[in-house]
Coordinates of C-alpha atoms (C1' of nucleotides) in Angstrom, one line a residue:
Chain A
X1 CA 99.3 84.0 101.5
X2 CA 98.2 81.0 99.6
X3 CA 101.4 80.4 98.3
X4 CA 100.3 76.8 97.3
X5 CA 97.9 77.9 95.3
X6 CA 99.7 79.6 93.0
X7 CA 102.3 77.1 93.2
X8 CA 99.8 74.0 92.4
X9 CA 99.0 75.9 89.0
X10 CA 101.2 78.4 88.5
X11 CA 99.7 79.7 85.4
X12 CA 98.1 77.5 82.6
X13 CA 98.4 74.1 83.6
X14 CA 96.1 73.7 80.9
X15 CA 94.7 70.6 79.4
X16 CA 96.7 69.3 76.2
X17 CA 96.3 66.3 74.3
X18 CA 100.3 65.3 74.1
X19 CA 100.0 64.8 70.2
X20 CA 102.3 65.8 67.7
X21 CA 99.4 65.8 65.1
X22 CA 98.9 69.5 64.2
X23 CA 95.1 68.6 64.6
X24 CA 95.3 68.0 67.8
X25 CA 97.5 71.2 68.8
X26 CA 94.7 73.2 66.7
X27 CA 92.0 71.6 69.5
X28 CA 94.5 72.7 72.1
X29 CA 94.3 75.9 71.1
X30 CA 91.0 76.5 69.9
X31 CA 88.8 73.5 71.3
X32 CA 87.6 74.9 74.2
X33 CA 84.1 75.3 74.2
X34 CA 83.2 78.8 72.7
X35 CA 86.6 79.4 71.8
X36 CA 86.2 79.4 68.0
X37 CA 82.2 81.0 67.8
X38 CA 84.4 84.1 69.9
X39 CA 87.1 83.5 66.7
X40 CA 84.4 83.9 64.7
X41 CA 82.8 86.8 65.6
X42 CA 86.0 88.7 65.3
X43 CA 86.3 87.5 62.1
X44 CA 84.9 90.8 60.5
X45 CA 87.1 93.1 62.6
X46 CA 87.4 94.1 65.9
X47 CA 84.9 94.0 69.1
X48 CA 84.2 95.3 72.6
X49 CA 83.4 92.7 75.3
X50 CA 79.9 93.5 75.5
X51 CA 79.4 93.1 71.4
X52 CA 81.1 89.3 72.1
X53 CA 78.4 88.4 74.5
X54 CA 75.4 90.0 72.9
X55 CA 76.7 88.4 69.6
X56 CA 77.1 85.1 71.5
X57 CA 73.8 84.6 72.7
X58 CA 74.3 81.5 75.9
X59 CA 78.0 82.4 76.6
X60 CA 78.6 83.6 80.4
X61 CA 80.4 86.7 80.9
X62 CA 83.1 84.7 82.9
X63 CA 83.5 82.4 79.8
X64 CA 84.2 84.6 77.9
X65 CA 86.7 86.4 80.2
X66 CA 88.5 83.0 80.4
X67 CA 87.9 82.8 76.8
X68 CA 89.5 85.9 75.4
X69 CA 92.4 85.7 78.2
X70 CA 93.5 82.3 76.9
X71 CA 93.0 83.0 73.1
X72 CA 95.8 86.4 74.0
X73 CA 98.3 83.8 75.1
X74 CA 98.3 82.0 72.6
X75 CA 98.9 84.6 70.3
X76 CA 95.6 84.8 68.7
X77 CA 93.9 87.9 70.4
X78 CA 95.0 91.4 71.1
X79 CA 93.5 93.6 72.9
X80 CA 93.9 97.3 71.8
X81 CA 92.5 100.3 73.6
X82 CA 90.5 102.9 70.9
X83 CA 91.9 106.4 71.2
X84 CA 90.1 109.2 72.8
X85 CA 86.7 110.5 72.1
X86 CA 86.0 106.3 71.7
X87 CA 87.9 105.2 74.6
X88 CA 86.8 101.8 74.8
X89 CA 88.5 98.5 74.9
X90 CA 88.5 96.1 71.9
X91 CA 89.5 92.9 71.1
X92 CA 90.9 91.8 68.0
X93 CA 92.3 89.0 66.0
X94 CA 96.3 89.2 65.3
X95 CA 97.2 88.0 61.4
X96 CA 97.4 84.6 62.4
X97 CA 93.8 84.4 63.8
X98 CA 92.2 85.9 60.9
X99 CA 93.6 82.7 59.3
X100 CA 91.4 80.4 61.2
X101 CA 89.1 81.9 58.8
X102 CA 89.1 78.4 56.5
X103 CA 88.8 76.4 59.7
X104 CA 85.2 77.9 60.1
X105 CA 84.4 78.2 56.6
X106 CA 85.3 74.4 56.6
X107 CA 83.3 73.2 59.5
X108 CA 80.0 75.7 58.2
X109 CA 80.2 73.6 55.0
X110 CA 80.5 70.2 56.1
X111 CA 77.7 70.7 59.1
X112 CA 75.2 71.7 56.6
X113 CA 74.9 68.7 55.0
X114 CA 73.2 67.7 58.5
X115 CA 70.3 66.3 58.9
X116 CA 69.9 67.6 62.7
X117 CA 70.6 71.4 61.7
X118 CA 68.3 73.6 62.5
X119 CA 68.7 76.9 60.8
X120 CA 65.7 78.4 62.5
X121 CA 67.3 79.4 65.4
X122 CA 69.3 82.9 66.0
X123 CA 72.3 83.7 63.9
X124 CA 74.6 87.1 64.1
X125 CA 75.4 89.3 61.6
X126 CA 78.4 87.9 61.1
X127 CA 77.5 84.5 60.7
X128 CA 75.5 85.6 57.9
X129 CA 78.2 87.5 56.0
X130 CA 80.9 84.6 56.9
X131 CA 78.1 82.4 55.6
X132 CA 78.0 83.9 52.0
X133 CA 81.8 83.9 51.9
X134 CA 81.7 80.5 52.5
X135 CA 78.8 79.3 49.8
X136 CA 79.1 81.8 46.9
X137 CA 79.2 80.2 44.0
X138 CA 80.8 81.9 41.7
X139 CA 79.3 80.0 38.5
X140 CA 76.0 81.1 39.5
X141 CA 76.7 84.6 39.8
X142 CA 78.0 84.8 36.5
X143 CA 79.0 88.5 35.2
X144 CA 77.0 89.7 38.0
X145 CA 78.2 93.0 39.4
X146 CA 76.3 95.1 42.5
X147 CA 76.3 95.5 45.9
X148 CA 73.8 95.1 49.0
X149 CA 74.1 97.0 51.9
X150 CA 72.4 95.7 55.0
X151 CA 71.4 96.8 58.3
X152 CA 70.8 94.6 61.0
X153 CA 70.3 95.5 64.8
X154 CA 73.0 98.6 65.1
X155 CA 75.4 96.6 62.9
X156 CA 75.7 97.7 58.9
X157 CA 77.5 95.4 56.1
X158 CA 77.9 95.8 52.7
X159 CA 78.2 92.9 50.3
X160 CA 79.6 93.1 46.9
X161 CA 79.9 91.0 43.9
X162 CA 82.4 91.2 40.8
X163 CA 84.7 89.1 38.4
X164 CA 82.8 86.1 39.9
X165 CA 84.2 87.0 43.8
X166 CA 82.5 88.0 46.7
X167 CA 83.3 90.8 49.7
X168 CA 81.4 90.6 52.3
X169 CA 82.6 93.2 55.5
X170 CA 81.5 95.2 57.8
X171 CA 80.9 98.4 56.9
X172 CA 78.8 101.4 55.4
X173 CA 75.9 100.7 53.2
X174 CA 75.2 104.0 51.4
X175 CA 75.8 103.7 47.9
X176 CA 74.8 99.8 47.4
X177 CA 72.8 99.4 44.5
X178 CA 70.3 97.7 47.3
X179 CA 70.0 97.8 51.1
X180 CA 67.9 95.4 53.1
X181 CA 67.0 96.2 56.6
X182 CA 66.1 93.7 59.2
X183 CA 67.0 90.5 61.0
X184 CA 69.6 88.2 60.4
X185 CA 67.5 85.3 60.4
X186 CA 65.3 87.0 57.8
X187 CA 68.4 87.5 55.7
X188 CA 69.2 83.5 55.8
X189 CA 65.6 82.9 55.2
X190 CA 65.9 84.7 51.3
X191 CA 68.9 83.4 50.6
X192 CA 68.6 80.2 51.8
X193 CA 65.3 79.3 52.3
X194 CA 63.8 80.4 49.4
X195 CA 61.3 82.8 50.7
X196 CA 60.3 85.5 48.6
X197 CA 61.1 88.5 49.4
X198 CA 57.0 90.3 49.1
X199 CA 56.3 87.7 51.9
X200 CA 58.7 89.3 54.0
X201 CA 58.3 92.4 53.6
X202 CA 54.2 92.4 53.9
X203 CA 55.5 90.7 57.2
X204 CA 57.2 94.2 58.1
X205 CA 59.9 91.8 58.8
X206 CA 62.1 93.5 56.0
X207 CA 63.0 96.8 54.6
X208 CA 64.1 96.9 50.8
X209 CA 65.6 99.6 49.1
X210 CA 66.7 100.3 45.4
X211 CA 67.2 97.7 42.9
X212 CA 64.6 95.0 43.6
X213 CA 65.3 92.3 41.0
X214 CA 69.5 92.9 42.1
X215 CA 68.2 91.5 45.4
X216 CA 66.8 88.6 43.8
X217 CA 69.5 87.4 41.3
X218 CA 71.5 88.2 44.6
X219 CA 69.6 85.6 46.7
X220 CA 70.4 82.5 44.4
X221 CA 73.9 82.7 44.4
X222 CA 74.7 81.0 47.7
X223 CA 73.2 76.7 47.0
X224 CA 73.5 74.6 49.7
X225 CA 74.9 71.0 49.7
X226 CA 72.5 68.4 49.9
X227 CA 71.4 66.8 53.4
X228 CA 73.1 63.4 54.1
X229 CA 70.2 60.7 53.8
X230 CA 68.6 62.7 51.1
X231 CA 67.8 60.1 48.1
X232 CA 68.9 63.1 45.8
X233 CA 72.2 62.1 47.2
Chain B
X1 CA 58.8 66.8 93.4
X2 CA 61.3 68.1 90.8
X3 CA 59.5 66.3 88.2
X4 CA 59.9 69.9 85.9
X5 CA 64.1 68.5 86.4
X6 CA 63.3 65.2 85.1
X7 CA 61.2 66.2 82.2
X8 CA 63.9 68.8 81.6
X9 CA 66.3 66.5 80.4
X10 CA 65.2 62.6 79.9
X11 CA 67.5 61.5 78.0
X12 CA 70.1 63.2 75.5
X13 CA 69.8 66.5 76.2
X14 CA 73.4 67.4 74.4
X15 CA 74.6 70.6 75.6
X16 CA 74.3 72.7 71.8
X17 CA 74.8 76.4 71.2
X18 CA 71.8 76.9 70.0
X19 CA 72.8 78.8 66.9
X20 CA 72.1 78.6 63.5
X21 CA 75.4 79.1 61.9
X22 CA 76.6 76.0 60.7
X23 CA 80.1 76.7 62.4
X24 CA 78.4 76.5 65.9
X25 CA 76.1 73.3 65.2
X26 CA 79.5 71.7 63.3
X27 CA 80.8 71.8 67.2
X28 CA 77.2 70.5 68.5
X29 CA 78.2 67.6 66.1
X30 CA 81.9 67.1 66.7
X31 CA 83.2 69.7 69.6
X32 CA 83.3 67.8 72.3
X33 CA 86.3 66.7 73.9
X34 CA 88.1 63.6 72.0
X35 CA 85.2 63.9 69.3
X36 CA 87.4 64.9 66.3
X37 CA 90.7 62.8 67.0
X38 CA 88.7 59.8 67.4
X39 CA 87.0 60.8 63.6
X40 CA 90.9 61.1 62.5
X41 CA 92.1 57.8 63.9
X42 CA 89.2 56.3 61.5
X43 CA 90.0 58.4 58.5
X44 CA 92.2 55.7 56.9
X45 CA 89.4 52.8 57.7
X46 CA 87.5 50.8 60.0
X47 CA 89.3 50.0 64.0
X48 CA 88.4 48.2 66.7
X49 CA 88.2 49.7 70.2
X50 CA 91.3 48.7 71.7
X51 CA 93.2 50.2 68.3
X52 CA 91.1 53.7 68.6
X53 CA 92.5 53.4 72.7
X54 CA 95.9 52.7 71.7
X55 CA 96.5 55.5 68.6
X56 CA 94.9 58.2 71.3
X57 CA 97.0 58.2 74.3
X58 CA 95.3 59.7 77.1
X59 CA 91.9 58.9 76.3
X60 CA 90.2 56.7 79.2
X61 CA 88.0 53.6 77.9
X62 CA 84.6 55.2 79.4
X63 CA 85.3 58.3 77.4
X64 CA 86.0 56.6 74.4
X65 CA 82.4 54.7 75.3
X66 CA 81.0 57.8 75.3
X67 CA 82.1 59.5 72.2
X68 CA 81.8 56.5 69.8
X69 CA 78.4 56.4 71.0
X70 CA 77.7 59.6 70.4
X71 CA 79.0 60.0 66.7
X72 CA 77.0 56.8 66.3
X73 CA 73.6 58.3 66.9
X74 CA 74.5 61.6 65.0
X75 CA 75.1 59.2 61.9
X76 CA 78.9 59.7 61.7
X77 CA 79.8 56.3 63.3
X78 CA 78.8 52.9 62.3
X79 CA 79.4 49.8 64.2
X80 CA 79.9 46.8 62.1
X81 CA 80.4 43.3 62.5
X82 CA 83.0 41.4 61.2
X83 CA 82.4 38.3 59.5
X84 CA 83.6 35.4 61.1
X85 CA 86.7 34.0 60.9
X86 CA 88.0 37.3 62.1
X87 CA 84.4 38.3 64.5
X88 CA 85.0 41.3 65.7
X89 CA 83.4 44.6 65.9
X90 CA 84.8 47.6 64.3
X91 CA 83.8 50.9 64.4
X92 CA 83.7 52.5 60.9
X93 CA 82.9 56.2 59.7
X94 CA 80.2 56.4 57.7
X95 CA 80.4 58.6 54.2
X96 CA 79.7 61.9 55.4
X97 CA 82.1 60.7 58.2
X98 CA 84.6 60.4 55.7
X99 CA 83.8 64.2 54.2
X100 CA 85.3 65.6 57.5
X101 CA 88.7 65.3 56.5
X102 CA 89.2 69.0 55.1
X103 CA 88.0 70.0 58.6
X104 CA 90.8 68.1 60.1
X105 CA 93.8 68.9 57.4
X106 CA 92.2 72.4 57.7
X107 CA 92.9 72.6 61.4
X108 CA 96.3 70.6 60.8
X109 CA 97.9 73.0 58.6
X110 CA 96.8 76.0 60.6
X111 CA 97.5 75.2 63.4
X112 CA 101.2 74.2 62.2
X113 CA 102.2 77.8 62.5
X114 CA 101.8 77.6 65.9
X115 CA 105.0 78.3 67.7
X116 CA 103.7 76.2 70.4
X117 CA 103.2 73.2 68.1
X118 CA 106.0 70.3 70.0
X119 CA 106.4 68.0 67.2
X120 CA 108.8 65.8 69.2
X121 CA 105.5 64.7 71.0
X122 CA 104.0 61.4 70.0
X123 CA 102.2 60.9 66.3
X124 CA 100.1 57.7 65.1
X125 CA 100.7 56.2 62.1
X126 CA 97.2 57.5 60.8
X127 CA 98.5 60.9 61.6
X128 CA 101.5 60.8 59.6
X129 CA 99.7 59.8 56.6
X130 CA 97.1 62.7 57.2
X131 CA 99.5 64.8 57.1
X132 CA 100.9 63.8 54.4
X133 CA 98.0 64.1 52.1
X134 CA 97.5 67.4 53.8
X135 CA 101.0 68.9 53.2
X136 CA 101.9 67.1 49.9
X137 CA 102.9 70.1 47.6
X138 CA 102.5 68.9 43.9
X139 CA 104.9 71.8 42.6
X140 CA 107.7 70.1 44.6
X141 CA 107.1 66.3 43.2
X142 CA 107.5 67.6 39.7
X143 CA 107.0 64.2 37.6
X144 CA 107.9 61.9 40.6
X145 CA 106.7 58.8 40.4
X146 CA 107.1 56.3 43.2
X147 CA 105.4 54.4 46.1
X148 CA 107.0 54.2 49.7
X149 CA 105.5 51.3 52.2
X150 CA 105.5 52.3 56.0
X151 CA 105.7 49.3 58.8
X152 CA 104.5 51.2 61.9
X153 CA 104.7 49.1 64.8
X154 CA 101.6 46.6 63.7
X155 CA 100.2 49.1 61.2
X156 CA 101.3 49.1 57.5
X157 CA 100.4 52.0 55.0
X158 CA 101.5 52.9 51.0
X159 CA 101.9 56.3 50.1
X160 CA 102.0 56.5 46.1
X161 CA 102.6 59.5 44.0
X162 CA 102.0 60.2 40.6
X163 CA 101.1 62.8 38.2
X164 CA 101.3 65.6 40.8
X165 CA 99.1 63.6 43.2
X166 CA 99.4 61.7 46.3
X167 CA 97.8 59.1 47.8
X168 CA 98.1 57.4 51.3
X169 CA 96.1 54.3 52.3
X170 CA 96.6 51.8 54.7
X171 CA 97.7 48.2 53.3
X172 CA 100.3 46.7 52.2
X173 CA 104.0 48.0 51.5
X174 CA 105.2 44.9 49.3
X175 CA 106.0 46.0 45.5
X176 CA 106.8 49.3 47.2
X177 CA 110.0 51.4 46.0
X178 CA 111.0 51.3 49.5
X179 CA 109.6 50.5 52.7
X180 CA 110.8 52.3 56.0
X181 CA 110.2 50.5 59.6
X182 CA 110.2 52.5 61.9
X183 CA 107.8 54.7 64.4
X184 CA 105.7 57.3 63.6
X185 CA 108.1 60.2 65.1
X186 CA 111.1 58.7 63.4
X187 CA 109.1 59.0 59.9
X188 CA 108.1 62.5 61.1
X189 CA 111.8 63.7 61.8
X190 CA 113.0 62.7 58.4
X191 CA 110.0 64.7 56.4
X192 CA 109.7 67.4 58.5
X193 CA 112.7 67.8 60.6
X194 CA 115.0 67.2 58.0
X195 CA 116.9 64.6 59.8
X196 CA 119.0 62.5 57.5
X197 CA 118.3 58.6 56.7
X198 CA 121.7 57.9 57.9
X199 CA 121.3 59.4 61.3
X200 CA 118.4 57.4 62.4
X201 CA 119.4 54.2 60.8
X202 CA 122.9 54.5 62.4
X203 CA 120.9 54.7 65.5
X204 CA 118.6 52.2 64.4
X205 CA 115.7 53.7 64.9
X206 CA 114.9 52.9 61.2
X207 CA 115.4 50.2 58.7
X208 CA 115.0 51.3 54.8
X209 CA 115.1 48.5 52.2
X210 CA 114.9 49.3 48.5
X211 CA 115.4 52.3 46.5
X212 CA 117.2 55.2 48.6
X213 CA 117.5 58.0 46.2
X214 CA 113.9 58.1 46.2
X215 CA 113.1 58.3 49.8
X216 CA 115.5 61.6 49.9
X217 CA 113.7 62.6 47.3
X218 CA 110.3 62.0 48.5
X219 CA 111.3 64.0 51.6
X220 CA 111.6 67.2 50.6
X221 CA 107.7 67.0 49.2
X222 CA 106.0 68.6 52.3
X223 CA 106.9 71.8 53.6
X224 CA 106.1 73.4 56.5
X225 CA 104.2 76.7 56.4
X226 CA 106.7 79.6 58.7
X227 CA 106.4 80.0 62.3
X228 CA 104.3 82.9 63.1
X229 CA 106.6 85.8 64.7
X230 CA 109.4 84.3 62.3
X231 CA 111.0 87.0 61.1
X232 CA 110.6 85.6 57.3
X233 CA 107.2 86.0 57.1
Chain C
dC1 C1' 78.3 100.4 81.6
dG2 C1' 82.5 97.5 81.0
dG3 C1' 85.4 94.2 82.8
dC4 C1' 86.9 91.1 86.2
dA5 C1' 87.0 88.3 90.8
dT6 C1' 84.4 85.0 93.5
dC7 C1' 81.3 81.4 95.0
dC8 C1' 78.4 77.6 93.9
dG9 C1' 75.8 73.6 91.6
dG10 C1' 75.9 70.3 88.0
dG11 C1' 78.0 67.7 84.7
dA12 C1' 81.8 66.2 81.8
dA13 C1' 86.4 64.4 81.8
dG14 C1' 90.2 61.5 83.9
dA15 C1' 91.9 57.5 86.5
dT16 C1' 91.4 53.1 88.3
dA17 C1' 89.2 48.8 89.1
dC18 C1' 86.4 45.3 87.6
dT19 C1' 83.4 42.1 84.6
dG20 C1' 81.6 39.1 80.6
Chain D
dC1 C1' 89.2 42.2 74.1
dA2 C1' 85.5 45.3 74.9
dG3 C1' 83.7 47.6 77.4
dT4 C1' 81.1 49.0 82.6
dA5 C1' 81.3 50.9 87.4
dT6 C1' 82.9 54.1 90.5
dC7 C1' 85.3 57.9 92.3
dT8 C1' 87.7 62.2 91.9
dT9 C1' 88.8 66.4 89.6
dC10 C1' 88.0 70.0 86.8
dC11 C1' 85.4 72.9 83.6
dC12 C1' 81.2 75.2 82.4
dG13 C1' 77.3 78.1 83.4
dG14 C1' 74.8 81.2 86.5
dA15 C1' 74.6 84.7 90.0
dT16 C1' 76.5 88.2 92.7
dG17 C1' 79.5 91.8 93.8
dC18 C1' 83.4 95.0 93.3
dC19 C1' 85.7 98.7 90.9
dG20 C1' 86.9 102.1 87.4

DNA sequence: CGGCATCCGGGAAGATACTG
DNA sequence: CAGTATCTTCCCGGATGCCG
């Protein structure tokens, strides 16, 4: 039954660019739409299916099926089955997709320099974190040493700073020398926006425990480059 | 009736992801279809629309149409004029145009562990030099100093190297070391495939005038990151 | 609840033909 | 040469429904 279908595209059949250029065989692989923001949200270690779409707020859940299937053969994607109690499915990057870590690093930089970015809308935890991997400055950190913990939605991170490098993973907070407690968004807004933390926190839009000023020094460690079109070019 | 559909979307109306992470509006800006190879095709200067049609195989004229325009109005493209004698219009990257070349030697050497990656597909001329800014590895050049011209079907390019840096430009080869004719593939095979000079000029696929020595040499600059699954990982 | 198959409407991409 | 016009095909996004 429906033999022809199967025949007509047997498999993949996808669409390649024919183009010896490694750049092109990266779009071919990753350049389908939501295929590197799923990358990316695995970046911090592994998912369930559910996490992915909550995480990618607009993706369909036959997207991302489609997403995830193609992204496993190609050798990017495993999925691994947690043992019993947790017996739940996961998804997780192989070596060679936790490489594609620069790629997204790269394109974060360059696409804040633009002048039509809009960083009020939503942004997951892991955004954030890849974010400070990707704009730590290490000269403006200094000797710095400490950690932040945070806690946003059900997911916890914890930050840490020393010999002018940054770790950012997922993980448990307890024992930072600070732990902040609220949205993503918020997050962004202190570090990036400049908003001072008291503002915040009057809001209730923030929780702050232990080492205040930590926080602070914390918050201007991560500049961003200048918009294009800016005169302070 | 319907008006609420017409209002909806007057105009624009870009799909986006509607994300603040700078990954996500980086492919609002440049992850559609065609978007990036048409940036990398302008990487080495300004082209007319025929040349961008030619370098991409596979790209149909109204696409092309589409995408030019659209990196125009997000301030990547510009659209010049020539001056006459030579009227005619170009299309030309504007600076921060220009800054996404990490994003594209980023993706380039990633994605060259692919062990899906067919290099005997075909490769523009601006390609090949991309690549090898992107994979020139100063520790192999030592003190090399040297300039190779390329004649690329119409195109003509200089790679120099000196003090442990490269450079590759479009212009021209004359007062070159040595100049290779020859496509784009043929210049690949020798770099990267390790095919010898003799081989391909036996078969005349390639024409070397000047100093030989220093082509061998210059071939062994840029190596290839392993396979993934290679056993010598 | 988690994951996947299916159907459907709209829109983007691809191929071809045509025009200034 | 530099695109436009048209048609077809395919992908994306949303909804529903099945199954463990």
């Amino acid at each position: 039954m429906k033999l022809e279908k199967i025949t007509s595209k047997t498999k993949g059949a996808r669409r390649t660019y024919e183009d010896a250029c490694g750049t092109a065989h990266a779009l071919d692989l990753i350049g389908e739409r939501w295929a590197l923001l799923v990358m990316r949200e695995l970046l911090l270690g592994p998912k369930r299916f559910s996490d992915l779409r909550a995480d990618l707020p607009g993706i369909s859940a036959n997207v991302l099926t489609q997403r995830l299937e193609g992204l496993e053969e190609t050798g990017l994607v495993v999925r691994r089955k947690l043992p019993p109690p947790a017996s739940a499915q996961v998804y997780e990057l192989t070596d060679w997709g936790y490489e594609s870590e620069p790629i997204i690093q790269t394109l974060g930089r360059w696409a804040t320099r633009s002048p039509l970015h809009d960083s009020s809308l939503s942004l997951s935890g892991t955004s954030l974190m890849l974010s400070f991997r990707t704009m730590f400055a290490p000269e403006r950190a200094g000797d710095f040493v400490g950690s932040i913990g945070f806690r946003i939605g059900h997911e916890r991170y914890r930050v840490t700073i020393a010999d002018g490098r940054i770790e950012a993973v997922r993980g448990d907070p307890e024992g930072a020398d600070a732990i902040l407690t609220g949205s993503a968004p918020v997050m962004a807004a202190i570090v990036y926006g400049g908003v001072p933390l008291d503002a915040l926190i009057g809001e209730s839009a923030l929780k702050l425990e232990g080492d205040r000023a930590l926080v602070e020094r914390f918050a201007t460690f991560f500049p961003l480059p200048t918009k294009v079109g800016s005169s302070v070019a």
